[in-house]
Tab-separated table of C-alpha atoms and ligand atoms in Angstrom:
chain	number	residue	atom	x	y	z
A	1268	UNK	CA	-35.421	3.361	-28.322
A	1269	UNK	CA	-36.721	6.924	-28.416
A	1270	UNK	CA	-39.212	7.855	-25.734
A	1271	UNK	CA	-42.346	9.005	-27.555
A	1272	UNK	CA	-45.081	11.310	-26.326
A	1273	UNK	CA	-48.201	9.300	-27.148
A	1274	UNK	CA	-51.838	10.340	-26.803
A	1275	UNK	CA	-54.239	7.436	-26.335
A	1276	UNK	CA	-57.800	8.511	-27.133
A	1277	UNK	CA	-60.482	6.224	-25.726
A	1278	UNK	CA	-64.058	6.488	-26.941
A	1279	UNK	CA	-67.253	5.108	-25.480
A	1280	UNK	CA	-67.557	1.437	-26.336
A	1281	UNK	CA	-67.419	-1.769	-24.330
A	1282	UNK	CA	-63.904	-2.394	-25.663
A	1283	UNK	CA	-62.745	0.663	-23.658
A	1284	UNK	CA	-61.742	-1.750	-20.893
A	1285	UNK	CA	-59.225	-3.298	-23.309
A	1286	UNK	CA	-57.731	0.149	-23.953
A	1287	UNK	CA	-56.152	-0.144	-20.507
A	1288	UNK	CA	-53.976	-2.896	-22.035
A	1289	UNK	CA	-52.929	-0.559	-24.843
A	1290	UNK	CA	-51.948	2.164	-22.374
A	1291	UNK	CA	-50.088	-0.297	-20.195
A	1292	UNK	CA	-48.124	-1.829	-23.073
A	1293	UNK	CA	-47.063	1.612	-24.309
A	1294	UNK	CA	-45.955	2.646	-20.804
A	1295	UNK	CA	-44.056	-0.626	-20.363
A	1296	UNK	CA	-42.350	-0.017	-23.693
A	1297	UNK	CA	-40.969	3.180	-22.111
A	1298	UNK	CA	-43.223	5.859	-23.640
A	1299	UNK	CA	-44.868	8.880	-22.054
A	1300	UNK	CA	-48.604	8.253	-22.409
A	1301	UNK	CA	-51.391	10.818	-22.042
A	1302	UNK	CA	-54.893	9.390	-22.041
A	1303	UNK	CA	-57.757	11.469	-23.432
A	1304	UNK	CA	-61.029	9.602	-22.883
A	1305	UNK	CA	-64.385	10.872	-24.078
A	1306	UNK	CA	-67.179	11.281	-21.534
A	1307	UNK	CA	-68.662	8.053	-22.925
A	1308	UNK	CA	-65.400	6.161	-22.385
A	1309	UNK	CA	-65.448	7.092	-18.695
A	1310	UNK	CA	-68.722	5.172	-18.329
A	1311	UNK	CA	-66.781	2.008	-19.139
A	1312	UNK	CA	-63.431	2.622	-17.472
A	1313	UNK	CA	-62.616	4.877	-14.536
A	1314	UNK	CA	-60.298	7.864	-14.552
A	1315	UNK	CA	-58.270	6.594	-11.532
A	1316	UNK	CA	-57.448	3.402	-13.442
A	1317	UNK	CA	-56.319	5.382	-16.470
A	1318	UNK	CA	-54.244	7.767	-14.343
A	1319	UNK	CA	-52.590	4.915	-12.447
A	1320	UNK	CA	-51.768	2.932	-15.572
A	1321	UNK	CA	-50.625	5.912	-17.687
A	1322	UNK	CA	-48.887	7.614	-14.736
A	1323	UNK	CA	-50.176	10.961	-15.990
A	1324	UNK	CA	-53.224	13.060	-15.134
A	1325	UNK	CA	-56.245	12.340	-17.315
A	1326	UNK	CA	-58.379	15.175	-18.692
A	1327	UNK	CA	-61.581	15.109	-20.723
A	1328	UNK	CA	-62.995	18.548	-20.212
A	1329	UNK	CA	-62.600	21.070	-22.988
A	1330	UNK	CA	-63.111	23.960	-20.609
A	1331	UNK	CA	-60.626	22.823	-17.969
A	1332	UNK	CA	-57.020	24.050	-18.186
A	1333	UNK	CA	-57.964	26.900	-20.526
A	1334	UNK	CA	-55.054	29.042	-19.292
A	1335	UNK	CA	-52.565	26.425	-20.462
A	1336	UNK	CA	-54.505	26.113	-23.771
A	1337	UNK	CA	-54.867	22.413	-23.084
A	1338	UNK	CA	-57.242	21.820	-25.999
A	1339	UNK	CA	-54.374	22.353	-28.425
A	1340	UNK	CA	-51.323	21.725	-26.211
A	1341	UNK	CA	-51.874	17.966	-25.860
A	1342	UNK	CA	-52.158	17.465	-29.627
A	1343	UNK	CA	-49.240	19.749	-30.458
A	1344	UNK	CA	-46.903	17.842	-28.138
A	1345	UNK	CA	-47.907	14.388	-29.403
A	1346	UNK	CA	-45.614	12.210	-31.536
A	1347	UNK	CA	-48.435	9.724	-32.090
A	1348	UNK	CA	-52.180	9.512	-31.478
A	1349	UNK	CA	-53.781	6.120	-30.949
A	1350	UNK	CA	-57.570	5.907	-30.638
A	1351	UNK	CA	-58.751	2.612	-29.198
A	1352	UNK	CA	-61.523	1.750	-29.294
A	1353	UNK	CA	-62.821	4.026	-32.045
A	1354	UNK	CA	-66.613	3.746	-32.088
A	1355	UNK	CA	-68.752	4.346	-35.200
A	1356	UNK	CA	-69.761	7.700	-33.736
A	1357	UNK	CA	-66.177	8.783	-33.027
A	1358	UNK	CA	-65.062	7.698	-36.507
A	1359	UNK	CA	-67.865	9.871	-37.973
A	1360	UNK	CA	-66.751	12.802	-35.832
A	1361	UNK	CA	-63.105	12.362	-36.831
A	1362	UNK	CA	-64.077	12.172	-40.514
A	1363	UNK	CA	-66.104	15.373	-40.188
A	1364	UNK	CA	-63.341	17.097	-38.214
A	1365	UNK	CA	-65.594	17.852	-35.255
A	1366	UNK	CA	-63.977	19.373	-32.170
A	1367	UNK	CA	-66.719	19.326	-29.536
A	1368	UNK	CA	-64.616	17.508	-26.961
A	1369	UNK	CA	-60.978	17.374	-25.841
A	1370	UNK	CA	-60.163	14.371	-28.034
A	1371	UNK	CA	-61.570	16.045	-31.187
A	1372	UNK	CA	-59.532	19.179	-30.451
A	1373	UNK	CA	-56.422	17.148	-29.742
A	1374	UNK	CA	-56.646	15.373	-33.104
A	1375	UNK	CA	-57.254	18.592	-35.047
A	1376	UNK	CA	-54.425	20.409	-33.264
A	1377	UNK	CA	-51.913	17.681	-34.053
A	1378	UNK	CA	-49.711	16.829	-37.010
A	1379	UNK	CA	-48.778	13.465	-35.488
A	1380	UNK	CA	-49.710	10.194	-37.188
A	1381	UNK	CA	-53.111	8.867	-36.104
A	1382	UNK	CA	-53.822	5.162	-35.609
A	1383	UNK	CA	-57.357	4.005	-34.824
A	1384	UNK	CA	-58.724	0.639	-33.715
A	1385	UNK	CA	-62.428	0.487	-34.637
A	1386	UNK	CA	-64.802	-1.503	-32.432
A	1387	UNK	CA	-68.532	-1.830	-33.080
A	1388	UNK	CA	-71.215	-4.282	-34.104
A	1389	UNK	CA	-70.858	-5.870	-37.540
A	1390	UNK	CA	-73.888	-4.023	-38.952
A	1391	UNK	CA	-72.483	-0.685	-37.870
A	1392	UNK	CA	-69.055	-1.520	-39.330
A	1393	UNK	CA	-70.679	-2.524	-42.632
A	1394	UNK	CA	-72.991	0.488	-42.803
A	1395	UNK	CA	-72.269	2.691	-45.843
A	1396	UNK	CA	-71.903	5.733	-43.580
A	1397	UNK	CA	-69.150	4.037	-41.545
A	1398	UNK	CA	-67.516	2.652	-44.714
A	1399	UNK	CA	-67.373	6.166	-46.182
A	1400	UNK	CA	-66.023	7.681	-42.960
A	1401	UNK	CA	-63.322	5.033	-42.676
A	1402	UNK	CA	-62.307	5.642	-46.296
A	1403	UNK	CA	-62.126	9.395	-45.630
A	1404	UNK	CA	-59.823	8.793	-42.685
A	1405	UNK	CA	-57.698	6.334	-44.652
A	1406	UNK	CA	-57.310	8.842	-47.493
A	1407	UNK	CA	-56.062	11.364	-44.935
A	1408	UNK	CA	-53.344	8.993	-43.843
A	1409	UNK	CA	-54.990	7.556	-40.727
A	1410	UNK	CA	-53.925	3.950	-40.054
A	1411	UNK	CA	-56.831	1.612	-39.343
A	1412	UNK	CA	-55.994	-1.444	-37.202
A	1413	UNK	CA	-58.660	-4.134	-37.338
A	1414	UNK	CA	-61.402	-4.661	-36.503
A	1415	UNK	CA	-60.887	-8.335	-35.852
A	1416	UNK	CA	-63.473	-10.979	-36.598
A	1417	UNK	CA	-64.826	-12.713	-33.518
A	1418	UNK	CA	-67.270	-12.809	-30.664
A	1419	UNK	CA	-68.921	-9.417	-30.088
A	1420	UNK	CA	-70.487	-8.170	-26.871
A	1421	UNK	CA	-73.827	-9.900	-27.403
A	1422	UNK	CA	-74.410	-13.390	-28.720
A	1423	UNK	CA	-73.392	-12.359	-32.243
A	1424	UNK	CA	-70.004	-12.576	-33.858
A	1425	UNK	CA	-68.389	-11.149	-36.994
A	1426	UNK	CA	-66.102	-8.267	-37.940
A	1427	UNK	CA	-66.257	-5.459	-35.380
A	1428	UNK	CA	-64.307	-6.715	-32.416
A	1429	UNK	CA	-61.435	-4.436	-31.385
A	1430	UNK	CA	-58.034	-5.756	-32.356
A	1431	UNK	CA	-55.962	-7.116	-29.433
A	1432	UNK	CA	-53.975	-4.449	-27.485
A	1433	UNK	CA	-50.552	-5.923	-28.357
A	1434	UNK	CA	-51.376	-5.793	-32.053
A	1435	UNK	CA	-52.655	-2.201	-31.827
A	1436	UNK	CA	-49.461	-1.149	-30.054
A	1437	UNK	CA	-47.257	-2.976	-32.545
A	1438	UNK	CA	-49.023	-1.366	-35.515
A	1439	UNK	CA	-48.997	2.087	-33.886
A	1440	UNK	CA	-45.269	2.026	-33.074
A	1441	UNK	CA	-44.510	0.660	-36.517
A	1442	UNK	CA	-46.426	3.559	-38.059
A	1443	UNK	CA	-44.506	6.223	-36.162
A	1444	UNK	CA	-41.087	4.599	-36.359
A	1445	UNK	CA	-41.460	3.759	-40.041
A	1446	UNK	CA	-39.896	0.367	-39.513
A	1447	UNK	CA	-40.918	-3.085	-38.396
A	1448	UNK	CA	-41.488	-3.273	-34.679
A	1449	UNK	CA	-41.371	-6.630	-32.983
A	1450	UNK	CA	-44.564	-7.665	-31.195
A	1451	UNK	CA	-44.881	-6.110	-27.743
A	1452	UNK	CA	-44.676	-9.468	-26.033
A	1453	UNK	CA	-41.229	-9.926	-27.528
A	1454	UNK	CA	-40.130	-6.475	-26.255
A	1455	UNK	CA	-40.067	-8.267	-22.931
A	1456	UNK	CA	-38.811	-11.826	-23.449
A	1457	UNK	CA	-40.167	-14.276	-20.828
A	1458	UNK	CA	-36.662	-15.226	-19.782
A	1459	UNK	CA	-37.203	-14.833	-16.017
A	1460	UNK	CA	-40.182	-17.180	-15.887
A	1461	UNK	CA	-40.103	-19.238	-12.680
A	1462	UNK	CA	-37.442	-16.996	-11.103
A	1463	UNK	CA	-37.777	-14.991	-7.909
A	1464	UNK	CA	-36.359	-11.471	-8.161
A	1465	UNK	CA	-36.048	-9.205	-5.112
A	1466	UNK	CA	-35.658	-5.487	-5.756
A	1467	UNK	CA	-35.125	-2.745	-3.185
A	1468	UNK	CA	-36.145	0.720	-4.336
A	1469	UNK	CA	-36.472	4.248	-2.996
A	1470	UNK	CA	-34.544	5.984	-0.254
A	1471	UNK	CA	-34.433	5.219	3.451
A	1472	UNK	CA	-35.399	7.761	6.114
A	1473	UNK	CA	-33.773	7.804	9.513
A	1474	UNK	CA	-35.960	9.545	12.105
A	1475	UNK	CA	-34.520	12.205	14.394
A	1476	UNK	CA	-37.774	12.879	16.205
A	1477	UNK	CA	-41.485	12.399	15.406
A	1478	UNK	CA	-41.410	15.058	12.665
A	1479	UNK	CA	-37.926	14.989	11.141
A	1480	UNK	CA	-35.717	12.507	9.371
A	1481	UNK	CA	-32.406	12.217	7.535
A	1482	UNK	CA	-33.207	11.155	3.989
A	1483	UNK	CA	-31.975	11.304	0.430
A	1484	UNK	CA	-33.253	12.322	-2.989
A	1485	UNK	CA	-33.856	8.869	-4.438
A	1486	UNK	CA	-37.328	8.736	-6.055
A	1487	UNK	CA	-37.327	4.957	-6.520
A	1488	UNK	CA	-37.959	5.233	-10.271
A	1489	UNK	CA	-35.024	3.096	-11.414
A	1490	UNK	CA	-35.773	0.351	-8.871
A	1491	UNK	CA	-39.441	0.322	-9.843
A	1492	UNK	CA	-38.501	0.112	-13.506
A	1493	UNK	CA	-36.369	-2.954	-12.692
A	1494	UNK	CA	-39.261	-4.534	-10.765
A	1495	UNK	CA	-41.613	-3.870	-13.694
A	1496	UNK	CA	-39.168	-5.140	-16.276
A	1497	UNK	CA	-38.584	-8.316	-14.242
A	1498	UNK	CA	-42.371	-8.839	-13.963
A	1499	UNK	CA	-42.775	-8.337	-17.702
A	1500	UNK	CA	-40.086	-10.979	-18.236
A	1501	UNK	CA	-42.066	-13.479	-16.160
A	1502	UNK	CA	-40.374	-13.246	-12.738
A	1503	UNK	CA	-42.084	-13.352	-9.360
A	1504	UNK	CA	-41.025	-10.025	-7.905
A	1505	UNK	CA	-40.733	-8.911	-4.285
A	1506	UNK	CA	-40.326	-5.155	-4.092
A	1507	UNK	CA	-38.910	-3.774	-0.869
A	1508	UNK	CA	-40.174	-0.217	-1.140
A	1509	UNK	CA	-38.588	2.577	0.886
A	1510	UNK	CA	-40.625	5.789	0.793
A	1511	UNK	CA	-41.418	5.692	-2.924
A	1512	UNK	CA	-42.333	8.929	-4.644
A	1513	UNK	CA	-43.976	7.158	-7.568
A	1514	UNK	CA	-46.904	4.795	-7.994
A	1515	UNK	CA	-46.498	1.152	-7.005
A	1516	UNK	CA	-45.837	-1.192	-9.898
A	1517	UNK	CA	-48.471	-3.824	-10.600
A	1518	UNK	CA	-48.184	-7.484	-9.821
A	1519	UNK	CA	-45.323	-7.276	-7.298
A	1520	UNK	CA	-45.336	-8.424	-3.704
A	1521	UNK	CA	-44.635	-5.098	-2.002
A	1522	UNK	CA	-42.975	-4.849	1.426
A	1523	UNK	CA	-43.003	-1.282	2.712
A	1524	UNK	CA	-40.117	-0.104	4.846
A	1525	UNK	CA	-38.749	3.227	5.923
A	1526	UNK	CA	-35.397	2.936	7.742
A	1527	UNK	CA	-32.225	1.099	6.764
A	1528	UNK	CA	-32.765	-1.451	9.551
A	1529	UNK	CA	-36.309	-2.177	8.322
A	1530	UNK	CA	-35.002	-2.493	4.779
A	1531	UNK	CA	-32.304	-4.884	5.969
A	1532	UNK	CA	-34.857	-7.125	7.701
A	1533	UNK	CA	-37.188	-7.180	4.679
A	1534	UNK	CA	-34.443	-7.754	2.087
A	1535	UNK	CA	-32.711	-10.445	4.126
A	1536	UNK	CA	-35.979	-12.330	4.564
A	1537	UNK	CA	-36.980	-12.014	0.893
A	1538	UNK	CA	-33.474	-12.826	-0.383
A	1539	UNK	CA	-33.461	-16.333	1.114
A	1540	UNK	CA	-33.751	-18.618	-1.883
A	1541	UNK	CA	-34.158	-15.762	-4.398
A	1542	UNK	CA	-32.524	-16.069	-7.817
A	1543	UNK	CA	-31.690	-12.372	-8.096
A	1544	UNK	CA	-31.398	-9.541	-5.565
A	1545	UNK	CA	-31.140	-6.013	-6.947
A	1546	UNK	CA	-30.238	-3.382	-4.356
A	1547	UNK	CA	-31.391	-0.238	-6.124
A	1548	UNK	CA	-32.447	1.546	-2.934
A	1549	UNK	CA	-30.387	4.427	-1.603
A	1550	UNK	CA	-29.677	3.288	1.940
A	1551	UNK	CA	-28.535	5.716	4.630
A	1552	UNK	CA	-25.054	4.882	5.815
A	1553	UNK	CA	-25.720	6.507	9.202
A	1554	UNK	CA	-28.672	6.927	11.558
A	1555	UNK	CA	-29.091	9.144	14.604
A	1556	UNK	CA	-27.667	7.440	17.688
A	1557	UNK	CA	-30.887	8.227	19.544
A	1558	UNK	CA	-34.374	9.106	18.295
A	1559	UNK	CA	-36.007	11.800	20.400
A	1560	UNK	CA	-39.518	10.920	21.630
A	1561	UNK	CA	-40.506	14.606	21.484
A	1562	UNK	CA	-39.855	17.164	18.766
A	1563	UNK	CA	-36.341	18.580	19.210
A	1564	UNK	CA	-36.631	22.243	20.258
A	1565	UNK	CA	-34.394	25.121	19.245
A	1566	UNK	CA	-32.087	26.041	22.072
A	1567	UNK	CA	-32.273	29.848	22.289
A	1568	UNK	CA	-28.907	30.170	24.035
A	1569	UNK	CA	-27.090	28.209	21.357
A	1570	UNK	CA	-26.959	28.623	17.566
A	1571	UNK	CA	-25.788	25.149	16.606
A	1572	UNK	CA	-26.953	21.558	16.967
A	1573	UNK	CA	-24.696	18.535	16.933
A	1574	UNK	CA	-26.188	15.189	15.994
A	1575	UNK	CA	-24.526	11.959	16.899
A	1576	UNK	CA	-24.807	9.351	14.158
A	1577	UNK	CA	-23.999	5.659	14.171
A	1578	UNK	CA	-23.208	3.406	11.196
A	1579	UNK	CA	-25.985	1.398	9.577
A	1580	UNK	CA	-25.190	-2.131	8.464
A	1581	UNK	CA	-24.170	-2.441	4.812
A	1582	UNK	CA	-26.953	-4.713	3.601
A	1583	UNK	CA	-25.476	-5.466	0.195
A	1584	UNK	CA	-22.049	-6.250	1.627
A	1585	UNK	CA	-23.729	-8.457	4.235
A	1586	UNK	CA	-25.411	-10.488	1.487
A	1587	UNK	CA	-22.319	-10.381	-0.740
A	1588	UNK	CA	-19.996	-11.761	1.910
A	1589	UNK	CA	-22.362	-14.498	3.046
A	1590	UNK	CA	-22.456	-17.625	0.858
A	1591	UNK	CA	-24.927	-16.826	-1.927
A	1592	UNK	CA	-24.320	-19.374	-4.651
A	1593	UNK	CA	-27.238	-19.438	-7.032
A	1594	UNK	CA	-28.313	-15.873	-6.132
A	1595	UNK	CA	-27.131	-13.105	-8.443
A	1596	UNK	CA	-26.452	-9.978	-6.371
A	1597	UNK	CA	-26.706	-6.625	-8.105
A	1598	UNK	CA	-25.617	-3.418	-6.387
A	1599	UNK	CA	-25.877	0.192	-7.413
A	1600	UNK	CA	-23.372	2.992	-7.015
A	1601	UNK	CA	-24.581	6.537	-7.468
A	1602	UNK	CA	-21.492	8.720	-7.633
A	1603	UNK	CA	-20.891	12.424	-8.136
A	1604	UNK	CA	-17.435	11.799	-9.669
A	1605	UNK	CA	-17.166	13.749	-12.946
A	1606	UNK	CA	-14.179	11.935	-14.432
A	1607	UNK	CA	-15.102	8.720	-16.310
A	1608	UNK	CA	-11.956	6.798	-15.393
A	1609	UNK	CA	-12.253	7.663	-11.718
A	1610	UNK	CA	-15.987	6.788	-11.790
A	1611	UNK	CA	-15.092	3.385	-13.198
A	1612	UNK	CA	-12.345	2.876	-10.613
A	1613	UNK	CA	-14.774	3.734	-7.798
A	1614	UNK	CA	-17.303	1.277	-9.233
A	1615	UNK	CA	-14.731	-1.524	-9.493
A	1616	UNK	CA	-13.585	-1.001	-5.915
A	1617	UNK	CA	-17.171	-0.915	-4.667
A	1618	UNK	CA	-18.188	-4.125	-6.463
A	1619	UNK	CA	-15.207	-5.888	-4.952
A	1620	UNK	CA	-15.758	-4.479	-1.463
A	1621	UNK	CA	-19.428	-5.448	-1.422
A	1622	UNK	CA	-18.992	-8.886	-2.964
A	1623	UNK	CA	-21.699	-8.132	-5.558
A	1624	UNK	CA	-21.818	-10.101	-8.818
A	1625	UNK	CA	-22.741	-6.972	-10.749
A	1626	UNK	CA	-22.513	-3.291	-9.898
A	1627	UNK	CA	-24.504	-0.675	-11.787
A	1628	UNK	CA	-22.750	2.686	-11.753
A	1629	UNK	CA	-24.484	5.946	-12.524
A	1630	UNK	CA	-23.473	9.540	-12.105
A	1631	UNK	CA	-25.664	11.714	-9.942
A	1632	UNK	CA	-25.641	15.404	-9.212
A	1633	UNK	CA	-27.943	18.248	-8.371
A	1634	UNK	CA	-29.717	17.854	-11.702
A	1635	UNK	CA	-28.689	14.378	-12.742
A	1636	UNK	CA	-29.942	10.937	-11.873
A	1637	UNK	CA	-32.556	11.030	-9.139
A	1638	UNK	CA	-36.007	12.265	-10.145
A	1639	UNK	CA	-35.256	12.068	-13.879
A	1640	UNK	CA	-37.020	9.613	-16.203
A	1641	UNK	CA	-33.778	8.795	-17.982
A	1642	UNK	CA	-30.541	7.246	-16.845
A	1643	UNK	CA	-27.039	6.545	-18.151
A	1644	UNK	CA	-25.300	3.581	-16.566
A	1645	UNK	CA	-22.507	1.105	-16.895
A	1646	UNK	CA	-22.475	-2.350	-15.362
A	1647	UNK	CA	-19.316	-3.824	-13.868
A	1648	UNK	CA	-19.044	-7.596	-13.577
A	1649	UNK	CA	-16.655	-9.885	-11.724
A	1650	UNK	CA	-12.979	-9.088	-12.497
A	1651	UNK	CA	-13.973	-5.454	-12.995
A	1652	UNK	CA	-15.049	-5.968	-16.600
A	1653	UNK	CA	-17.556	-3.443	-17.980
A	1654	UNK	CA	-20.242	-5.814	-19.208
A	1655	UNK	CA	-22.634	-3.237	-20.585
A	1656	UNK	CA	-23.252	0.483	-20.996
A	1657	UNK	CA	-26.757	1.833	-21.484
A	1658	UNK	CA	-28.559	5.127	-21.853
A	1659	UNK	CA	-32.290	5.760	-22.177
A	1660	UNK	CA	-35.520	5.642	-20.216
A	1661	UNK	CA	-35.219	4.050	-16.792
A	1662	UNK	CA	-37.354	1.181	-18.136
A	1663	UNK	CA	-35.132	0.537	-21.140
A	1664	UNK	CA	-32.057	0.752	-18.881
A	1665	UNK	CA	-33.796	-1.736	-16.537
A	1666	UNK	CA	-34.131	-4.192	-19.428
A	1667	UNK	CA	-30.463	-3.683	-20.351
A	1668	UNK	CA	-29.467	-4.500	-16.758
A	1669	UNK	CA	-31.742	-7.563	-16.740
A	1670	UNK	CA	-30.219	-8.760	-20.036
A	1671	UNK	CA	-26.913	-9.073	-18.166
A	1672	UNK	CA	-28.601	-10.591	-15.104
A	1673	UNK	CA	-30.367	-13.210	-17.250
A	1674	UNK	CA	-27.096	-14.273	-18.858
A	1675	UNK	CA	-25.614	-14.726	-15.365
A	1676	UNK	CA	-28.673	-16.552	-14.013
A	1677	UNK	CA	-28.377	-18.974	-16.905
A	1678	UNK	CA	-24.649	-19.455	-16.303
A	1679	UNK	CA	-25.233	-19.935	-12.543
A	1680	UNK	CA	-27.952	-22.499	-13.288
A	1681	UNK	CA	-25.599	-24.381	-15.643
A	1682	UNK	CA	-22.812	-24.314	-13.067
A	1683	UNK	CA	-25.167	-25.599	-10.336
A	1684	UNK	CA	-26.409	-28.294	-12.717
A	1685	UNK	CA	-22.926	-29.452	-13.706
A	1686	UNK	CA	-21.820	-29.771	-10.058
A	1687	UNK	CA	-24.830	-32.038	-9.448
A	1688	UNK	CA	-24.126	-34.273	-12.444
A	1689	UNK	CA	-22.153	-37.430	-11.700
A	1690	UNK	CA	-18.697	-37.470	-13.263
A	1691	UNK	CA	-18.457	-39.631	-16.327
A	1692	UNK	CA	-16.105	-42.540	-15.827
B	921	C5P	O1	-21.616	2.339	-0.430
B	921	C5P	P1	-22.738	2.850	-1.282
B	921	C5P	O2	-23.863	3.439	-0.473
B	921	C5P	O3	-22.318	3.728	-2.409
B	921	C5P	O4	-23.294	1.522	-1.989
B	921	C5P	C1	-24.429	1.516	-2.754
B	921	C5P	C2	-24.982	0.131	-2.849
B	921	C5P	O5	-24.960	-0.504	-1.586
B	921	C5P	C3	-26.441	0.142	-3.260
B	921	C5P	O6	-26.707	-1.047	-3.959
B	921	C5P	C4	-27.153	0.208	-1.921
B	921	C5P	O7	-28.466	-0.327	-2.029
B	921	C5P	C5	-26.259	-0.664	-1.060
B	921	C5P	N1	-26.207	-0.253	0.354
B	921	C5P	C6	-26.593	-1.151	1.336
B	921	C5P	N2	-26.527	-0.806	2.653
B	921	C5P	C7	-26.058	0.391	3.033
B	921	C5P	C8	-25.603	1.305	2.058
B	921	C5P	C9	-25.706	0.957	0.728
B	921	C5P	O8	-27.026	-2.254	0.987
B	921	C5P	N3	-25.983	0.698	4.316
């Protein structure tokens, strides 16, 4: 699926709290979401919430960011604008083409399709002024989703309630993709319901002294995407997080670690009885033999420094070589090998050596892999078979990996079941 740049405009109505669900569903579907709330919207839902859920800064001020011409830049870059909720007032402003705030400017500066989800009291929705404004927008090609009929904020009910977030997202994506889009809930099938998935993510840091460490460039994005995808598919997720450079995913039990030994302790504890363990973290193979209590000083008489390193335990291999029936073990191999055949051969050897059920191989380099939002992977299964290849956002790749995991979990469950069943005479 293409990663879209989507602006979500939020205007000042009670339903603004439900807009968080719209933003979240679009982010989980792998899109880059920029929220533009009106001042009124921020009375109902806070900027930190919107920034955390959208994973992007949130601006409202027309006169901020003037140097980067923000009032037109956001709209020009958008592939789609979704306004939810759209109040009667904001619909009137859109119909009149007013640009007295950042959202109005964004809409006028954009050629992207616009989808709005009206929300207001029934009388306001039925008012001839609103009717006329809605018709004006419709005639300009704006898609109107809802409003639904139901309980409104007060004791009254009728048409005016904002459509449910999943439906708004489905309609909005359908509009921009020009084809039927399956409901958001089916983007993430609930096929890991009742399962416990452990994911390690990030990169370990091995201290040299109180201010320095040996680390690596892993941002943790792919591991987090796997944790999020597993959550969306209904799993209970334990995330062993090593120095993440991105926001924590929601709804996961997070165990923070820093060194390889801490990660080993946390993963080993969480892995007991887990259905799936995904080792996406980049774990240091070596750590300094001794950690200095004081900051290591430059020695003026010498121009070199030799560090003594000792091997860290291989956590994945430790799990892979211990009996782990019923637990699917997934390893990662980030390799700089340029040749496809040799990359595959390295992956096959690594899967075998570590005793993993699946090994996800991706190529990394100075500009490839780590901090990027996209990934290209292949997954090697038992017997060295390439079970899948995927390319796309880290979230869509996460779902592709979990598709393979789910098929193996199901097979493992069947195998466990059939060994329990008494033999027929
Ligand atoms: O050997 P290499 O570091 O390439 O293996 C990568 C895989 O092994 C990853 O899944 C990583 O999380 C895991 N690993 C580990 N313990 C280490 C080194 C790597 O579990 N000490």
